[in-house]
Amino acid sequence: MLGEKHSWLSTPLHRLGLPLALVLVALGTGWAQEGSEPVLLEGECLVVCEPGRAAAGGPGGAALGEAPPGRVAFAAVRSHHHEPAGETSNNGTTGAIYFDQVLVNEGGGFDRTSGSFVAPVRGVYSFRFHVVKVYNRQTVQVSLMLNTWPVISAFANDPDVTREAATSSVLLPLDPGDRVSLRLRRGNLLGGWKYSSFSGFLIFPL
């Protein structure tokens, strides 16, 4: 008989509130079956982690019992055809590009009022934009900004194409509070709002 002291060994793991991937063999309480009588064995505490998860919260994931890092993703589009007054520039000066229809905002990082994404956690992020000019013979230049610095730019400058997109993507390491937005550096987007989008997501935390 195991006795009351070790009766928990015969209790199913789920009744003990332990995850199936966690195996605990306490010192002096391990046991093995030999014939018909259980034999108590000395042992050590052993933790078996789930695949892809680090026991100490290292790069492989969160420690057992801790919540995994939050998911962060956003996607926004412009729902109107025409440029609202004052939102972008028609004379070559810098203007913010706003997106009024938010499709996804997991983690709450996208601010519709400013058209900017604010990083909630430190990590490596992926961003993509697709900005269309329609029936516009002017060159359009769009820059993706990290805080106040332009990181990448894209152009749409074919005068013979009625619909042309300035599109690009980039991976960026961000700290909490870093702000990513789009700026119209040249030209205007009259007529092209409805076809423009801005999206991004957290690839992995740092």
Tab-separated table of C-alpha atoms in Angstrom, residues 29-138:
chain	number	residue	atom	x	y	z
A	29	THR	CA	8.285	10.042	-3.091
A	30	GLY	CA	8.919	8.486	-6.499
A	31	TRP	CA	7.792	4.887	-6.787
A	32	ALA	CA	7.992	1.948	-9.152
A	33	GLN	CA	6.036	-1.267	-9.390
A	34	GLU	CA	8.016	-4.417	-8.591
A	35	GLY	CA	5.867	-7.540	-8.565
A	36	SER	CA	2.696	-6.665	-6.693
A	37	GLU	CA	4.205	-4.280	-4.145
A	38	PRO	CA	5.129	-0.674	-4.955
A	39	VAL	CA	8.712	0.276	-4.154
A	40	LEU	CA	9.505	3.844	-3.086
A	41	LEU	CA	12.466	5.381	-4.927
A	42	GLU	CA	14.514	8.474	-4.289
A	43	GLY	CA	14.418	10.992	-7.084
A	44	GLU	CA	14.585	14.641	-8.075
A	45	CYS	CA	12.052	17.185	-9.257
A	46	LEU	CA	11.710	16.962	-13.032
A	47	VAL	CA	9.899	19.528	-15.172
A	48	VAL	CA	8.957	18.604	-18.720
A	49	CYS	CA	8.016	21.667	-20.750
A	50	GLU	CA	5.523	21.899	-23.557
A	51	PRO	CA	7.123	22.101	-27.039
A	52	GLY	CA	8.180	25.626	-27.934
A	53	ARG	CA	7.947	26.905	-24.366
A	54	ALA	CA	10.957	27.666	-22.169
A	55	ALA	CA	10.737	26.626	-18.525
A	56	ALA	CA	12.459	29.782	-17.318
A	57	GLY	CA	10.735	32.233	-19.634
A	58	GLY	CA	13.651	32.443	-22.056
A	59	PRO	CA	13.536	32.977	-25.819
A	60	GLY	CA	11.411	29.872	-26.322
A	61	GLY	CA	8.412	31.429	-24.597
A	62	ALA	CA	6.894	32.224	-21.227
A	63	ALA	CA	7.652	30.269	-18.068
A	64	LEU	CA	5.155	27.667	-16.940
A	65	GLY	CA	2.294	29.369	-15.181
A	66	GLU	CA	2.893	32.690	-16.958
A	67	ALA	CA	0.805	34.170	-19.761
A	68	PRO	CA	2.424	34.194	-23.243
A	69	PRO	CA	3.295	37.575	-24.818
A	70	GLY	CA	0.286	39.470	-26.182
A	71	ARG	CA	-0.709	39.304	-29.819
A	72	VAL	CA	-0.393	42.573	-31.726
A	73	ALA	CA	-1.782	43.228	-35.215
A	74	PHE	CA	-3.652	45.978	-37.042
A	75	ALA	CA	-5.113	46.704	-40.461
A	76	ALA	CA	-6.810	49.929	-41.551
A	77	VAL	CA	-8.230	51.321	-44.790
A	78	ARG	CA	-9.633	54.569	-46.068
A	79	SER	CA	-13.369	54.283	-46.700
A	80	HIS	CA	-13.845	57.539	-48.659
A	81	HIS	CA	-12.915	58.222	-52.266
A	82	HIS	CA	-11.757	61.798	-51.900
A	83	GLU	CA	-9.238	63.599	-49.771
A	84	PRO	CA	-10.881	65.429	-46.833
A	85	ALA	CA	-9.692	69.023	-46.560
A	86	GLY	CA	-6.571	69.568	-44.497
A	87	GLU	CA	-5.580	65.925	-44.126
A	88	THR	CA	-2.878	65.848	-46.774
A	89	SER	CA	-0.983	68.378	-48.786
A	90	ASN	CA	-1.502	69.408	-52.400
A	91	ASN	CA	1.550	71.676	-52.573
A	92	GLY	CA	4.422	69.336	-51.771
A	93	THR	CA	4.582	69.804	-47.995
A	94	THR	CA	4.434	66.879	-45.606
A	95	GLY	CA	1.015	65.636	-44.515
A	96	ALA	CA	-0.241	62.712	-42.484
A	97	ILE	CA	-2.285	59.997	-44.183
A	98	TYR	CA	-5.312	58.982	-42.111
A	99	PHE	CA	-7.266	55.729	-42.182
A	100	ASP	CA	-10.767	55.944	-40.763
A	101	GLN	CA	-11.879	52.301	-41.060
A	102	VAL	CA	-10.046	49.899	-38.726
A	103	LEU	CA	-10.400	46.243	-39.726
A	104	VAL	CA	-8.160	44.685	-37.054
A	105	ASN	CA	-6.664	46.236	-33.931
A	106	GLU	CA	-5.442	43.331	-31.791
A	107	GLY	CA	-3.565	44.753	-28.820
A	108	GLY	CA	-5.004	48.261	-29.331
A	109	GLY	CA	-1.846	49.714	-30.886
A	110	PHE	CA	-3.457	51.550	-33.822
A	111	ASP	CA	-4.723	55.085	-33.133
A	112	ARG	CA	-7.364	55.998	-35.695
A	113	THR	CA	-7.341	59.669	-34.689
A	114	SER	CA	-3.712	60.177	-35.697
A	115	GLY	CA	-3.442	57.321	-38.214
A	116	SER	CA	-0.443	56.005	-36.274
A	117	PHE	CA	0.531	52.686	-34.729
A	118	VAL	CA	2.061	52.904	-31.246
A	119	ALA	CA	4.103	49.854	-30.201
A	120	PRO	CA	2.723	48.333	-26.964
A	121	VAL	CA	5.676	45.951	-26.431
A	122	ARG	CA	9.327	45.743	-27.456
A	123	GLY	CA	9.799	43.481	-30.458
A	124	VAL	CA	10.290	43.061	-34.193
A	125	TYR	CA	7.305	44.203	-36.265
A	126	SER	CA	6.282	43.889	-39.901
A	127	PHE	CA	4.591	46.812	-41.704
A	128	ARG	CA	3.072	47.159	-45.164
A	129	PHE	CA	1.311	50.005	-46.967
A	130	HIS	CA	-0.542	50.272	-50.267
A	131	VAL	CA	-1.495	53.815	-51.297
A	132	VAL	CA	-3.215	54.400	-54.635
A	133	LYS	CA	-3.466	57.487	-56.801
A	134	VAL	CA	-6.353	57.623	-59.284
A	135	TYR	CA	-6.507	59.804	-62.430
A	136	ASN	CA	-3.638	61.853	-61.065
A	137	ARG	CA	-0.749	62.901	-63.288
A	138	GLN	CA	1.371	64.075	-60.346
